[in-house]
Amino acid sequence: MKERDVVVIGGSAAGLTAALTARRHYPSKRVLVVRREEQVLVPCGIPYIFGTLKDPEKNVMPDAPYEANNIELLKADVTELDRDKKLLHASAESVRYDRLVMATGSLPIMPPIPGFDIDGVFAIQKDIDYLRRLFERLQAAKDVVIIGGGFIGIEFADEIKKMGNANVTIVEMMPHCLSLAYDDEFCVEMEEVLASRGIAIKTAAKVEQIQGRDHVKSVLLSDGSEIMADAVILGIGAVANVDLAKKAGLRIGLTGGIAVDQTMLTSDPSVFACGDCAEKISFFGGRPSGLKLASIAQMEARIAGANLFGITRQNYGTVGVWSTCVGDFALGTAGLTEAMARQHGYDVVVATVEGPNRHPGGMPGMAQTKMKAVFEANSGVILGGQVRGDTATGEMINAVSAGVQKRMTVEDIATFQIGTHPALTASPVVYPLVNAAEVAISKMRGRV
Ligand SMILES: Cc1cc2nc3c(=O)[nH]c(=O)nc-3n(C[C@H](O)[C@H](O)[C@H](O)COP(=O)(O)OP(=O)(O)OC[C@H]3O[C@@H](n4cnc5c(N)ncnc54)[C@H](O)[C@@H]3O)c2cc1C
């Protein structure tokens, strides 16, 4: 039987980050990661296996950080956790721990739609062999239906389109794709880009049944229409993988994740949890949150890993920051959209600005960048922002997220010192985030 100071279950975004953090904060401790896969996929890279990388092997996380950081790796399935004995059983081995981190992630939601188990219907499992089979299936597919128009659905749609000549249709229940994270005007722009790339979109459409006997043949919508399909992809979200935690009697939260406090400690004082398997609360008001993102997983893992033998870090809740792109068209979101902020009950001031991301605008590589920032009307604190632009969008939205997390006000942002360069950024005179704050200040003073 092995005995280790720190054992982490799970070797993806949360597990590896928790182990690396434990190593940095506790150099003398023996750290072991147990994970079930031989090779771990880069989860966010999965859609790009299909049209861009063209091979699941090219989307694998390297194991080099384990050896480089003196972290032991055991490739085995943990089948049982005995919390009284601080012991876990992993395939043929048993391991005793002093501190345990649960980073068991999530599993794709399987909807209660008749026919979801027919051959040719795929959920997005983070499993290399499964994705190899999906890749082969999609290479031969003529009609592909994607159920769910969130970021995974649209990224898959575009990548499948790149593979060849399949007819690709996204079916989304909400009035727009991406509408859980973007205000309508951004969603509409993305839908136009998808349509321009030959992707059909059916919004406000409910799937009634997936049809076919031996193989999938079509998808029936509740309005009676039928879409031909020889492959169907389910991209409708994920649920926390908590089987092991439940069996071990750890407390489970309202959204189905392992209950944790702000230090990422579970109901057991020796067990921490982080990533998709852990329950989350929103940064805005502290209500339970169903968000599951790699950005949240690694933040929680840095907190769990640092707190293992003494609390130093705290989780203030999920802001929800991420970006997506289709071709050169990128969208980023952080915090609350205008619609969400109003639903939360905030009185808001909204500022939208648009301009070139180079100065002068004739510089090579110029792209128009739009930023919408949402501020609380009374305090002027930024609640969220959305960006539409080019590849710089991914980093711009991270700056917005910093402002949200630090509860910066319109005045803080208007006087924020931003670095600019003609070939790299927008003009300092109209830098989007700063400019949006100035516009919001004018609105708050009733000048506009
Ligand atoms: C297609 C796709 C695209 C995405 N794109 C983005 C993106 O662009 N940006 C973003 O922020 N997020 C994205 N996400 C979400 C992101 O991938 C997840 O939030 C992230 O993977 C969570 O990491 P995790 O380590 O908590 O869980 P997981 O990645 O689910 O990993 C769980 C780990 O635990 C292991 N495990 C579970 N049970 C056991 C057991 N009993 N024994 C041993 N090992 C076990 C698994 O094998 C795995 O190693 C995407 C997700 C998908 C599916």
Coordinates of C-alpha atoms in Angstrom, one line a residue, residues 251-410:
R251 CA -22.1 16.3 1.2
I252 CA -23.5 17.3 -2.2
G253 CA -24.7 20.8 -3.1
L254 CA -27.9 22.2 -4.6
T255 CA -26.7 22.0 -8.3
G256 CA -25.3 18.4 -7.8
G257 CA -21.6 19.3 -7.2
I258 CA -19.5 18.3 -4.1
A259 CA -20.4 20.9 -1.5
V260 CA -17.4 23.1 -0.6
D261 CA -16.8 26.2 1.5
Q262 CA -14.9 29.2 0.2
T263 CA -11.6 27.5 0.9
M264 CA -12.6 24.6 -1.3
L265 CA -12.9 22.3 1.7
T266 CA -15.6 19.6 1.5
S267 CA -17.7 18.3 4.4
D268 CA -14.6 16.3 5.4
P269 CA -11.8 18.4 6.9
S270 CA -9.2 16.3 5.0
V271 CA -10.8 16.4 1.6
F272 CA -10.9 19.4 -0.8
A273 CA -12.7 19.5 -4.1
C274 CA -12.2 21.7 -7.2
G275 CA -13.2 22.0 -10.8
D276 CA -16.3 20.7 -12.6
C277 CA -17.0 18.2 -9.7
A278 CA -17.3 21.0 -7.1
E279 CA -20.4 23.0 -6.3
K280 CA -20.1 26.7 -7.2
I281 CA -21.6 29.9 -6.1
S282 CA -22.0 33.0 -8.2
F283 CA -19.7 36.0 -7.7
F284 CA -22.9 38.1 -8.0
G285 CA -25.1 37.5 -4.9
G286 CA -23.7 34.1 -3.9
R287 CA -26.4 31.9 -5.4
P288 CA -25.6 28.4 -6.6
S289 CA -24.1 28.5 -10.0
G290 CA -24.1 25.7 -12.7
L291 CA -21.2 27.2 -14.6
K292 CA -18.4 24.8 -15.5
L293 CA -15.3 26.2 -17.2
A294 CA -11.7 25.5 -17.3
S295 CA -11.0 29.0 -16.0
I296 CA -13.0 28.3 -12.9
A297 CA -11.5 24.8 -12.5
Q298 CA -7.9 26.1 -12.4
M299 CA -8.8 29.0 -10.1
E300 CA -10.4 26.6 -7.6
A301 CA -7.5 24.2 -8.0
R302 CA -5.0 27.0 -7.1
I303 CA -7.1 27.7 -4.0
A304 CA -7.5 24.0 -3.0
G305 CA -3.8 23.2 -3.6
A306 CA -2.6 26.2 -1.6
N307 CA -4.9 25.6 1.3
L308 CA -4.1 21.9 1.9
F309 CA -2.1 22.4 5.2
G310 CA -3.2 25.9 6.2
I311 CA -5.8 28.3 4.7
T312 CA -4.3 31.1 2.6
R313 CA -6.7 31.5 -0.3
Q314 CA -10.4 32.1 -0.7
N315 CA -12.9 31.7 -3.5
Y316 CA -15.3 34.6 -4.0
G317 CA -17.4 32.9 -6.6
T318 CA -17.6 32.3 -10.3
V319 CA -17.5 35.4 -12.5
G320 CA -17.9 33.4 -15.7
V321 CA -15.3 34.5 -18.2
W322 CA -14.6 32.9 -21.5
S323 CA -14.3 33.5 -25.2
T324 CA -15.1 31.6 -28.4
C325 CA -14.4 32.1 -32.1
V326 CA -15.5 31.0 -35.5
G327 CA -12.8 31.8 -38.1
D328 CA -11.6 35.4 -37.4
F329 CA -14.7 36.3 -35.5
A330 CA -14.3 36.2 -31.8
L331 CA -16.6 36.9 -28.8
G332 CA -15.6 37.2 -25.2
T333 CA -17.8 37.6 -22.1
A334 CA -17.1 38.2 -18.4
G335 CA -19.5 38.6 -15.6
L336 CA -23.1 39.6 -16.2
T337 CA -24.6 40.6 -19.5
E338 CA -27.1 43.4 -19.6
A339 CA -30.0 40.9 -19.6
M340 CA -28.6 38.9 -16.8
A341 CA -27.8 42.0 -14.7
R342 CA -31.4 43.1 -15.0
Q343 CA -32.7 39.6 -14.2
H344 CA -30.5 39.7 -11.1
G345 CA -32.3 43.0 -10.1
Y346 CA -29.5 45.4 -10.8
D347 CA -30.2 48.9 -12.0
V348 CA -27.6 49.2 -14.8
V349 CA -25.9 51.7 -17.0
V350 CA -24.7 50.2 -20.2
A351 CA -22.0 51.6 -22.6
T352 CA -21.2 50.2 -26.0
V353 CA -18.3 51.4 -28.0
E354 CA -16.8 50.3 -31.3
G355 CA -13.7 51.2 -33.2
P356 CA -10.5 49.9 -34.8
N357 CA -8.1 47.8 -32.8
R358 CA -5.1 49.6 -34.4
H359 CA -4.1 53.2 -34.7
P360 CA -4.2 54.7 -37.2
G361 CA -7.0 52.4 -38.5
G362 CA -5.1 51.8 -41.7
M363 CA -2.4 49.7 -39.9
P364 CA -2.2 46.1 -41.1
G365 CA -4.3 43.6 -39.2
M366 CA -7.0 46.2 -38.2
A367 CA -10.3 44.7 -37.0
Q368 CA -13.3 46.6 -35.7
T369 CA -13.7 45.9 -32.0
K370 CA -17.0 46.3 -30.1
M371 CA -17.1 46.4 -26.3
K372 CA -20.3 46.5 -24.2
A373 CA -19.7 47.2 -20.6
V374 CA -22.4 46.9 -17.9
F375 CA -22.1 49.0 -14.7
E376 CA -24.2 49.2 -11.6
A377 CA -26.0 52.5 -11.8
N378 CA -25.6 53.6 -8.2
S379 CA -22.0 52.7 -7.4
G380 CA -20.6 52.6 -10.9
V381 CA -19.0 49.2 -10.3
I382 CA -18.5 47.1 -13.4
L383 CA -20.7 44.0 -13.4
G384 CA -19.6 42.6 -16.8
G385 CA -18.5 43.1 -20.3
Q386 CA -18.7 41.6 -23.8
V387 CA -16.2 42.0 -26.6
R388 CA -16.5 41.2 -30.3
G389 CA -13.3 41.4 -32.3
D390 CA -10.3 39.4 -33.5
T391 CA -7.8 37.2 -31.7
A392 CA -7.1 40.0 -29.2
T393 CA -10.6 39.4 -27.8
G394 CA -9.4 36.5 -25.6
E395 CA -7.0 38.8 -23.7
M396 CA -9.2 41.9 -23.7
I397 CA -12.0 40.0 -21.9
N398 CA -9.5 38.9 -19.3
A399 CA -8.9 42.6 -18.5
V400 CA -12.6 43.1 -18.1
S401 CA -12.7 40.1 -15.8
A402 CA -10.0 41.6 -13.6
G403 CA -12.1 44.8 -13.4
V404 CA -15.2 42.8 -12.4
Q405 CA -13.3 40.7 -9.8
K406 CA -11.7 43.8 -8.2
R407 CA -15.0 45.6 -8.3
M408 CA -13.6 48.5 -10.2
T409 CA -15.8 51.6 -10.7
V410 CA -16.3 53.7 -13.8

